[in-house]
Amino acid sequence: MSYVDEIYARVVEQNPGEKEFHQAVKEVLDSLKLVIDANEEEYRKISLLERLVEPERIISFRVPWVDDNGKVQVNKGYRVQFNSAIGPYKGGLRFHPSVNQSILKFLGFEQIFKNSLTGLPIGGGKGGANFDPKGKSDREVMAFCQSFMTELSKYIGADQDVPAGDIGVGGREIGFMYGQYKRLTGQYEGVLTGKGLTWGGSLVRTQATGYGLVYIVDEMLKHVGKSLEGQTVVVSGSGNVAIYATEKAQQLGAKVVALSDSNGYVYDPEGIKLDIVKEIKEVRRGRIKEYADEVPSAKYTEGTGIWSIPCDIALPCATQNELNLEDAKTLKANGCFLVAEGANMPSTREATDFYLENGIMFMPGKAANAGGVATSALEMCQNSMRLSWSFDEVDQKLKNIMADIYAKTADAAERYGVPGNFVAGANIAGFEKVADAMKAQGIV
Ligand code: NDP
């Protein structure tokens, strides 16, 4: 058995039932096979892969809080501190009823390579809770966030572990958690990113993941002599990533015709009117269905059929495994030639293989959505310097980082004889730096 197959078998055996984690490890290890085979003896000797797939630490804790009826509720909270070889742990917090250890381990594992790809000194981590902020009052969300942070604060710090937002954790939640951290520790430090602009946040952080996604798509198109001008784009989700991917795609001349949420999708052949989406989603915290109530050219459809809408470019920006093999085939049949992932692992493994085998240009999430964490690292940098950069300054740095990620990814794919395979390229480029640091730091 090859080293890679051995490690995958070990992960499945030692982490029973963690199917999302297995999926993420398999995808990464398979695409690293060329590098690992080339260095097998050296890596085996220091058990590099055994260490890479085992989180440095997982903290799991109880989060009790009182709801508006005076009843005590209890949720499960976690922080997975996966790998600190190249910097303090960095990765978002997700609040969603589906959150469990497997999902956070998959996200934390992916984060290691994504963070490495940004070229910035940040390790990989992820955390969250099986708490659903939907339908909760502001007071309930605050009570939850304060209780969550009371426990988490013992394990994080500006040079130790710096969480950020993810699904269900936006500016409001970061604010409540930051306030509690400060109260508990007395420290005004950059311990969380995604902070408000008046209290240590960075300009462009809100837009960064969506903008970064479109910047890398722009790079991919440039290299084949195309541009976003006039392209029809379908974006799934209607949260932070989806909204700002839509905004930047529109600014660069594309027509975004669809958005979704977990209930259904809207199709607006005249192009999505983003100000209305922002009002529904960012102000009223409503459902995407309301868009069709307000815009006569739009049609709302219940369910998950968004990928049946014809487009040139698909940007899945909602959640993991939201785009399967059938969806990938439908996209291809309808003329889609490029898929780039705003969400983490939105394409199933079968869908990813289909893109690669059928000439669809494909940029995986760990490269395509790295703009968010990269800008978080820029926020850490500004916090440490006690400075704030202008919007244009941060935006330009983000653009450069995305161009650099494209270049590194394309270069690694070339070097290992799989040109255009950005899945392999992103994993290899991210892995090389982490592996090198782990070798240098001895057996830890
Ligand atoms: P948000 O919570 O702001 O938005 C998530 C969106 O996806 C919502 O519209 C939500 O709909 C929808 N959604 C969630 N679950 C499903 C589902 N099962 N089926 C269909 N739609 C669904 O999160 P973000 O925009 O921040 O994150 C989206 C993705 O991007 C995640 O995979 C996240 O890990 C990834 N990401 C985010 C980064 C960031 O900076 N925010 C950075 C890098 C990656 P509903 O309201 O109905 O739940």
Coordinates of C-alpha atoms and ligand atoms in Angstrom, one line a residue:
M1 CA 0.0 0.0 0.0
S2 CA 1.3 3.5 -0.8
Y3 CA 2.0 5.9 2.1
V4 CA -1.0 8.0 1.0
D5 CA -3.4 5.0 1.0
E6 CA -2.1 3.8 4.3
I7 CA -2.7 7.2 5.9
Y8 CA -6.2 7.5 4.5
A9 CA -7.1 4.0 5.8
R10 CA -5.7 5.0 9.2
V11 CA -7.8 8.2 9.2
V12 CA -11.0 6.3 8.4
E13 CA -10.2 3.7 11.1
Q14 CA -9.3 6.2 13.8
N15 CA -12.0 8.8 13.2
P16 CA -15.1 6.6 12.7
G17 CA -18.2 8.4 11.4
E18 CA -16.4 11.6 10.5
K19 CA -17.3 11.5 6.8
E20 CA -16.7 15.1 5.9
F21 CA -13.2 14.8 7.5
H22 CA -12.5 11.6 5.6
Q23 CA -13.6 13.3 2.3
A24 CA -11.3 16.3 2.9
V25 CA -8.3 14.2 3.8
K26 CA -8.9 11.9 0.8
E27 CA -9.1 14.9 -1.6
V28 CA -5.9 16.5 -0.3
L29 CA -3.9 13.3 0.0
D30 CA -4.9 12.0 -3.5
S31 CA -3.7 15.2 -5.1
L32 CA -0.5 15.2 -3.0
K33 CA 0.4 11.7 -4.1
L34 CA 3.0 12.9 -6.6
V35 CA 4.9 15.0 -4.0
I36 CA 4.6 12.4 -1.3
D37 CA 5.7 9.5 -3.5
A38 CA 8.8 11.6 -4.5
N39 CA 9.7 12.1 -0.8
E40 CA 8.3 9.0 0.7
E41 CA 11.3 7.7 2.6
E42 CA 11.9 11.1 4.3
Y43 CA 8.3 11.7 5.2
R44 CA 7.7 8.2 6.5
K45 CA 10.8 8.5 8.8
I46 CA 9.3 11.6 10.5
S47 CA 5.7 10.4 10.3
L48 CA 4.9 13.6 8.5
L49 CA 1.5 12.6 7.3
E50 CA 0.5 10.9 10.5
R51 CA 1.1 14.2 12.2
L52 CA -0.5 16.3 9.5
V53 CA -3.9 14.5 9.7
E54 CA -4.0 14.7 13.5
P55 CA -5.1 18.0 15.0
E56 CA -2.6 19.5 17.5
R57 CA -5.6 19.9 19.8
I58 CA -9.4 19.9 19.9
I59 CA -11.2 21.8 22.6
S60 CA -14.8 20.7 23.1
F61 CA -17.0 22.4 25.7
R62 CA -20.5 23.0 27.0
V63 CA -22.2 26.4 26.2
P64 CA -25.1 27.1 28.6
W65 CA -27.2 30.2 28.0
V66 CA -30.7 31.5 29.0
D67 CA -33.3 32.0 26.3
D68 CA -36.0 34.8 26.2
N69 CA -38.4 32.5 28.1
G70 CA -36.0 32.1 31.0
K71 CA -35.2 28.5 30.0
V72 CA -31.6 27.3 30.0
Q73 CA -30.4 26.0 26.7
V74 CA -27.2 24.0 26.2
N75 CA -25.1 23.8 23.0
K76 CA -21.9 22.1 22.0
G77 CA -18.9 24.4 21.4
Y78 CA -15.6 23.5 19.7
R79 CA -12.2 24.8 18.6
V80 CA -10.0 22.6 16.4
Q81 CA -6.4 23.9 16.6
F82 CA -5.1 21.8 13.7
N83 CA -1.7 23.0 12.7
S84 CA 0.5 25.9 13.9
A85 CA 3.7 25.1 11.9
I86 CA 3.6 28.4 10.0
G87 CA 1.8 30.7 12.4
P88 CA -0.9 31.1 15.0
Y89 CA -4.1 29.1 14.4
K90 CA -6.4 31.0 12.2
G91 CA -9.9 30.1 10.9
G92 CA -13.5 30.9 11.3
L93 CA -16.2 30.1 13.8
R94 CA -19.4 28.5 12.4
F95 CA -22.7 28.7 14.3
H96 CA -25.1 26.3 12.6
P97 CA -27.2 23.3 13.8
S98 CA -25.2 20.9 11.6
V99 CA -21.9 21.7 13.3
N100 CA -20.1 18.7 14.7
Q101 CA -16.5 17.6 15.2
S102 CA -16.2 16.0 11.7
I103 CA -17.3 19.2 9.9
L104 CA -14.9 21.3 12.0
K105 CA -12.0 18.9 11.4
F106 CA -12.6 19.0 7.6
L107 CA -12.7 22.8 7.7
G108 CA -9.7 23.0 9.9
F109 CA -7.7 20.6 7.8
E110 CA -8.5 22.5 4.6
Q111 CA -7.6 25.8 6.4
I112 CA -4.0 24.7 6.9
F113 CA -3.3 24.6 3.1
K114 CA -5.5 27.6 2.3
N115 CA -3.7 29.7 4.9
S116 CA -0.3 28.6 3.6
L117 CA -1.3 29.5 0.1
T118 CA -2.0 33.1 1.1
G119 CA 1.7 33.5 1.7
L120 CA 1.0 35.0 5.2
P121 CA 2.2 33.5 8.5
I122 CA -1.0 31.8 9.7
G123 CA -1.7 28.2 10.8
G124 CA -4.9 26.3 10.4
G125 CA -7.9 26.1 12.8
K126 CA -11.7 26.2 12.9
G127 CA -14.4 26.2 15.5
G128 CA -18.0 26.8 16.2
A129 CA -21.1 25.5 17.8
N130 CA -24.3 23.7 16.9
F131 CA -26.2 26.9 17.7
D132 CA -28.7 28.3 15.2
P133 CA -28.7 32.2 15.3
K134 CA -31.7 32.1 13.0
G135 CA -34.9 33.3 14.7
K136 CA -33.1 34.2 17.9
S137 CA -33.4 37.7 19.4
D138 CA -30.3 39.9 19.7
R139 CA -30.3 39.3 23.4
E140 CA -30.3 35.5 22.9
V141 CA -27.5 35.7 20.4
M142 CA -25.5 37.9 22.9
A143 CA -26.1 35.5 25.7
F144 CA -24.9 32.6 23.6
C145 CA -21.9 34.5 22.3
Q146 CA -20.8 35.6 25.8
S147 CA -21.1 32.1 27.2
F148 CA -19.2 30.6 24.2
M149 CA -16.4 33.2 24.6
T150 CA -16.2 32.7 28.4
E151 CA -14.9 29.2 27.7
L152 CA -13.1 29.8 24.4
S153 CA -11.1 32.8 25.8
K154 CA -8.9 30.4 27.8
Y155 CA -7.4 29.0 24.6
I156 CA -7.1 31.9 22.2
G157 CA -4.9 35.1 21.9
A158 CA -3.5 37.4 19.3
D159 CA -0.3 35.3 19.0
Q160 CA -1.9 32.0 19.7
D161 CA -5.2 31.5 17.9
V162 CA -7.3 34.2 16.1
P163 CA -10.8 33.1 15.1
A164 CA -13.0 34.9 12.6
G165 CA -16.5 34.6 11.3
D166 CA -18.0 31.9 9.1
I167 CA -21.6 30.6 8.5
G168 CA -23.9 32.2 11.1
V169 CA -21.1 34.4 12.5
G170 CA -21.0 37.9 11.2
G171 CA -20.3 41.4 12.6
R172 CA -22.9 41.1 15.3
E173 CA -21.6 37.9 16.7
I174 CA -17.9 38.9 16.5
G175 CA -18.9 42.1 18.4
F176 CA -20.5 40.2 21.2
M177 CA -17.6 37.8 21.5
Y178 CA -15.0 40.5 21.3
G179 CA -16.7 42.5 24.1
Q180 CA -16.7 39.4 26.3
Y181 CA -13.1 38.5 25.6
K182 CA -12.0 42.1 26.5
R183 CA -14.0 42.0 29.6
L184 CA -12.6 38.7 30.7
T185 CA -9.0 39.4 29.9
G186 CA -8.6 43.2 30.0
Q187 CA -6.8 43.0 26.7
Y188 CA -7.6 45.1 23.7
E189 CA -5.8 42.9 21.2
G190 CA -6.4 41.5 17.8
V191 CA -7.8 38.2 19.1
L192 CA -10.7 38.0 16.6
T193 CA -10.9 39.3 13.0
G194 CA -14.0 40.6 11.2
K195 CA -14.3 43.3 13.8
G196 CA -16.2 46.6 13.2
L197 CA -14.4 49.4 11.6
T198 CA -14.6 51.6 14.8
W199 CA -13.0 49.0 17.0
G200 CA -10.0 47.4 15.1
G201 CA -11.6 46.0 12.0
S202 CA -10.0 46.2 8.6
L203 CA -11.6 47.9 5.6
V204 CA -12.4 45.3 2.8
R205 CA -12.7 42.4 5.3
T206 CA -16.5 42.3 4.8
Q207 CA -16.1 42.1 1.0
A208 CA -12.8 40.1 1.0
T209 CA -13.9 36.5 0.3
G210 CA -16.4 37.4 -2.4
Y211 CA -14.1 40.0 -4.0
G212 CA -11.1 37.7 -3.8
L213 CA -13.1 34.9 -5.5
V214 CA -13.8 37.2 -8.4
Y215 CA -10.2 38.5 -8.5
I216 CA -9.0 34.9 -8.9
V217 CA -11.6 34.1 -11.6
D218 CA -10.4 37.2 -13.4
E219 CA -6.9 35.9 -13.3
M220 CA -8.0 32.5 -14.6
L221 CA -9.9 34.2 -17.5
K222 CA -7.0 36.5 -18.3
H223 CA -4.7 33.5 -18.8
V224 CA -7.0 32.1 -21.5
G225 CA -7.6 35.4 -23.2
K226 CA -11.0 36.1 -21.7
S227 CA -12.6 38.4 -19.2
L228 CA -15.7 38.7 -17.0
E229 CA -17.2 41.3 -19.3
G230 CA -20.6 40.0 -20.6
Q231 CA -20.3 36.6 -18.9
T232 CA -23.5 35.1 -17.3
V233 CA -22.8 34.0 -13.7
V234 CA -24.8 31.9 -11.3
V235 CA -24.0 32.4 -7.6
S236 CA -25.4 30.1 -4.9
G237 CA -26.1 31.4 -1.4
S238 CA -27.0 34.9 -0.4
G239 CA -24.8 35.4 2.6
N240 CA -21.6 37.3 3.0
V241 CA -19.6 35.5 0.3
A242 CA -22.4 35.4 -2.3
I243 CA -23.3 39.0 -1.9
Y244 CA -19.8 40.4 -2.4
A245 CA -18.9 37.9 -5.2
T246 CA -22.0 39.2 -7.0
E247 CA -21.0 42.8 -6.3
K248 CA -17.5 42.4 -7.7
A249 CA -18.6 40.3 -10.7
Q250 CA -21.1 43.0 -11.6
Q251 CA -18.4 45.7 -11.2
L252 CA -16.2 43.8 -13.7
G253 CA -19.0 43.6 -16.3
A254 CA -20.6 40.2 -15.6
K255 CA -24.3 39.5 -15.3
V256 CA -25.3 37.6 -12.2
V257 CA -28.7 36.0 -12.8
A258 CA -29.3 33.8 -9.7
L259 CA -28.8 33.6 -5.9
S260 CA -30.2 31.2 -3.3
D261 CA -30.6 30.3 0.3
S262 CA -31.3 27.0 2.0
N263 CA -35.0 27.2 1.0
G264 CA -34.8 27.9 -2.7
Y265 CA -33.4 30.2 -5.4
V266 CA -34.3 33.3 -7.4
Y267 CA -33.6 33.6 -11.1
D268 CA -33.6 37.1 -12.5
P269 CA -32.6 37.1 -16.3
E270 CA -32.3 40.8 -16.2
G271 CA -29.5 40.6 -13.6
I272 CA -29.7 40.6 -9.8
K273 CA -30.4 44.0 -8.2
L274 CA -27.9 43.8 -5.4
D275 CA -29.2 46.7 -3.4
I276 CA -32.5 44.8 -2.9
V277 CA -30.7 41.7 -1.9
K278 CA -28.6 43.6 0.6
E279 CA -31.7 45.2 2.1
I280 CA -33.4 41.8 2.4
K281 CA -30.4 39.9 3.7
E282 CA -28.2 42.4 5.6
V283 CA -30.9 44.7 7.0
R284 CA -34.0 42.7 7.4
R285 CA -32.3 39.3 7.7
G286 CA -35.1 37.9 5.5
R287 CA -35.3 35.1 2.9
I288 CA -34.2 35.2 -0.7
K289 CA -37.8 34.5 -1.7
E290 CA -38.7 38.1 -0.8
Y291 CA -36.5 39.2 -3.8
A292 CA -39.0 37.7 -6.2
D293 CA -41.9 39.5 -4.3
E294 CA -40.2 42.8 -5.0
V295 CA -38.7 42.4 -8.5
P296 CA -41.1 41.6 -11.3
S297 CA -38.5 40.1 -13.6
A298 CA -37.4 37.5 -11.0
K299 CA -38.9 34.0 -10.3
Y300 CA -38.5 32.1 -7.1
T301 CA -38.2 28.3 -7.1
E302 CA -38.3 26.2 -3.9
G303 CA -35.5 23.6 -3.6
T304 CA -32.0 23.1 -4.8
G305 CA -32.2 23.4 -8.6
I306 CA -30.1 26.5 -9.0
W307 CA -27.4 24.7 -11.1
S308 CA -30.0 24.0 -13.8
I309 CA -29.9 27.7 -14.7
P310 CA -27.7 28.2 -17.9
C311 CA -24.5 30.2 -17.2
D312 CA -20.9 30.6 -18.3
I313 CA -19.5 30.7 -14.8
A314 CA -20.8 29.1 -11.6
L315 CA -19.7 30.3 -8.2
P316 CA -21.0 28.0 -5.4
C317 CA -20.9 30.2 -2.3
A318 CA -23.3 28.5 0.1
T319 CA -22.1 25.4 1.9
Q320 CA -20.3 22.0 1.6
N321 CA -21.5 19.4 -0.9
E322 CA -24.1 21.7 -2.5
L323 CA -23.1 20.8 -6.1
N324 CA -23.1 17.1 -7.0
L325 CA -22.2 15.1 -10.2
E326 CA -25.6 15.6 -11.7
D327 CA -25.4 19.3 -11.2
A328 CA -21.9 19.4 -12.7
K329 CA -23.2 17.5 -15.8
T330 CA -26.1 19.9 -16.1
L331 CA -23.7 22.9 -15.9
K332 CA -21.5 21.4 -18.6
A333 CA -24.5 20.6 -20.9
N334 CA -25.7 24.2 -20.5
G335 CA -22.3 25.7 -21.6
C336 CA -20.7 26.5 -18.2
F337 CA -16.9 26.6 -18.7
L338 CA -15.6 27.8 -15.3
V339 CA -16.4 26.9 -11.7
A340 CA -14.8 28.6 -8.7
E341 CA -15.7 27.8 -5.1
G342 CA -16.6 30.7 -2.8
A343 CA -17.8 28.1 -0.2
N344 CA -15.6 25.4 1.4
M345 CA -15.9 22.1 -0.5
P346 CA -19.2 22.9 -2.2
S347 CA -18.5 20.5 -5.0
T348 CA -18.7 16.8 -4.2
R349 CA -15.6 14.7 -5.1
E350 CA -17.5 13.3 -8.1
A351 CA -18.4 16.8 -9.3
T352 CA -14.7 17.9 -9.0
D353 CA -13.5 14.9 -10.9
F354 CA -16.1 15.6 -13.6
Y355 CA -14.8 19.2 -14.0
L356 CA -11.3 18.0 -14.4
E357 CA -12.1 15.3 -16.8
N358 CA -14.4 17.4 -19.0
G359 CA -12.4 20.6 -19.5
I360 CA -14.3 22.8 -17.1
M361 CA -11.8 25.3 -15.6
F362 CA -12.0 24.8 -11.8
M363 CA -10.6 26.6 -8.9
P364 CA -11.1 24.8 -5.5
G365 CA -12.2 26.7 -2.4
K366 CA -8.9 26.6 -0.6
A367 CA -7.4 28.9 -3.3
A368 CA -10.5 30.7 -4.5
N369 CA -11.9 31.7 -1.2
A370 CA -8.6 32.4 0.6
G371 CA -9.1 36.2 0.2
G372 CA -11.2 36.2 3.4
V373 CA -8.5 34.7 5.6
A374 CA -5.8 36.7 3.9
T375 CA -7.6 39.9 4.7
S376 CA -8.1 38.7 8.2
A377 CA -4.3 38.3 8.4
L378 CA -4.0 41.9 7.1
E379 CA -6.4 42.9 10.0
M380 CA -4.1 41.2 12.5
C381 CA -1.2 43.0 10.9
Q382 CA -2.9 46.4 11.3
N383 CA -3.9 45.6 14.9
S384 CA -0.3 44.7 15.8
M385 CA 0.9 48.0 14.2
R386 CA -1.9 50.0 15.7
L387 CA -2.7 51.4 12.3
S388 CA -5.5 51.3 9.8
W389 CA -4.9 51.1 6.0
S390 CA -7.3 52.7 3.5
F391 CA -9.8 50.7 1.5
D392 CA -7.7 51.0 -1.7
E393 CA -4.6 49.9 0.1
V394 CA -6.2 46.7 1.5
D395 CA -8.0 46.0 -1.8
Q396 CA -4.8 46.3 -3.7
K397 CA -3.0 43.9 -1.3
L398 CA -6.0 41.5 -1.7
K399 CA -5.8 41.7 -5.4
N400 CA -2.0 41.0 -5.3
I401 CA -2.5 38.1 -2.9
M402 CA -5.1 36.5 -5.2
A403 CA -2.9 36.9 -8.3
D404 CA -0.1 35.3 -6.3
I405 CA -2.3 32.4 -5.2
Y406 CA -3.2 31.8 -8.9
A407 CA 0.4 31.9 -9.9
K408 CA 1.6 29.5 -7.2
T409 CA -1.3 27.1 -7.9
A410 CA -0.7 27.1 -11.6
D411 CA 3.0 26.8 -11.1
A412 CA 2.8 23.8 -8.8
A413 CA 0.4 22.1 -11.2
E414 CA 2.9 22.6 -14.0
R415 CA 5.8 21.4 -12.0
Y416 CA 4.2 18.2 -11.1
G417 CA 3.0 17.5 -14.7
V418 CA -0.7 18.3 -14.3
P419 CA -1.0 21.7 -15.9
G420 CA -4.4 23.3 -15.4
N421 CA -5.3 21.0 -12.5
F422 CA -5.7 23.6 -9.8
V423 CA -6.9 21.1 -7.2
A424 CA -3.5 19.4 -7.3
G425 CA -1.8 22.8 -7.7
A426 CA -3.4 24.4 -4.6
N427 CA -2.9 21.4 -2.4
I428 CA 0.7 20.9 -3.5
A429 CA 1.7 24.6 -3.1
G430 CA -0.1 24.9 0.3
F431 CA 1.5 21.6 1.5
E432 CA 5.1 22.3 0.5
K433 CA 5.5 25.2 2.9
V434 CA 3.8 23.5 5.8
A435 CA 5.8 20.3 5.3
D436 CA 9.0 22.3 5.2
A437 CA 8.2 24.1 8.4
M438 CA 7.2 20.8 10.2
K439 CA 10.4 19.2 9.1
A440 CA 12.4 22.1 10.4
Q441 CA 10.7 22.3 13.8
G442 CA 11.4 18.7 14.8
I443 CA 9.0 16.1 16.3
V444 CA 6.2 18.3 17.8
Ligands
NDP1 P1 -23.4 33.2 5.5 O1 -24.0 32.6 6.7 O2 -23.3 34.6 5.4 O3 -24.3 32.7 4.2 C1 -24.4 31.3 3.9 C2 -25.4 31.3 2.8 O4 -25.5 29.9 2.3 C3 -26.8 31.7 3.2 O5 -27.5 32.3 2.1 C4 -27.4 30.3 3.5 O6 -28.9 30.3 3.5 C5 -26.8 29.5 2.5 N1 -26.9 28.1 2.9 C6 -26.4 27.5 4.1 N2 -26.6 26.2 4.1 C7 -27.2 25.9 2.9 C8 -27.7 24.7 2.4 N3 -27.6 23.6 3.0 N4 -28.3 24.8 1.1 C9 -28.4 25.9 0.4 N5 -27.9 27.1 0.9 C10 -27.4 27.1 2.2 O7 -22.0 32.5 5.3 P2 -20.8 32.9 4.4 O8 -21.3 33.6 3.2 O9 -19.8 33.6 5.3 O10 -20.2 31.5 4.0 C11 -20.6 30.7 2.9 C12 -19.5 29.7 2.6 O11 -18.2 30.4 2.4 C13 -19.2 28.7 3.7 O12 -18.9 27.4 3.1 C14 -18.0 29.3 4.4 O13 -17.3 28.3 5.1 C15 -17.2 29.8 3.2 N6 -16.3 30.8 3.5 C16 -16.6 32.0 4.1 C17 -15.7 33.0 4.3 C18 -16.0 34.3 4.9 O14 -15.1 35.2 4.9 N7 -17.2 34.6 5.3 C19 -14.2 32.7 4.0 C20 -14.0 31.5 3.3 C21 -15.0 30.6 3.1 P3 -29.7 30.3 4.8 O15 -29.8 31.8 5.2 O16 -31.0 29.7 4.3 O17 -29.0 29.5 5.8

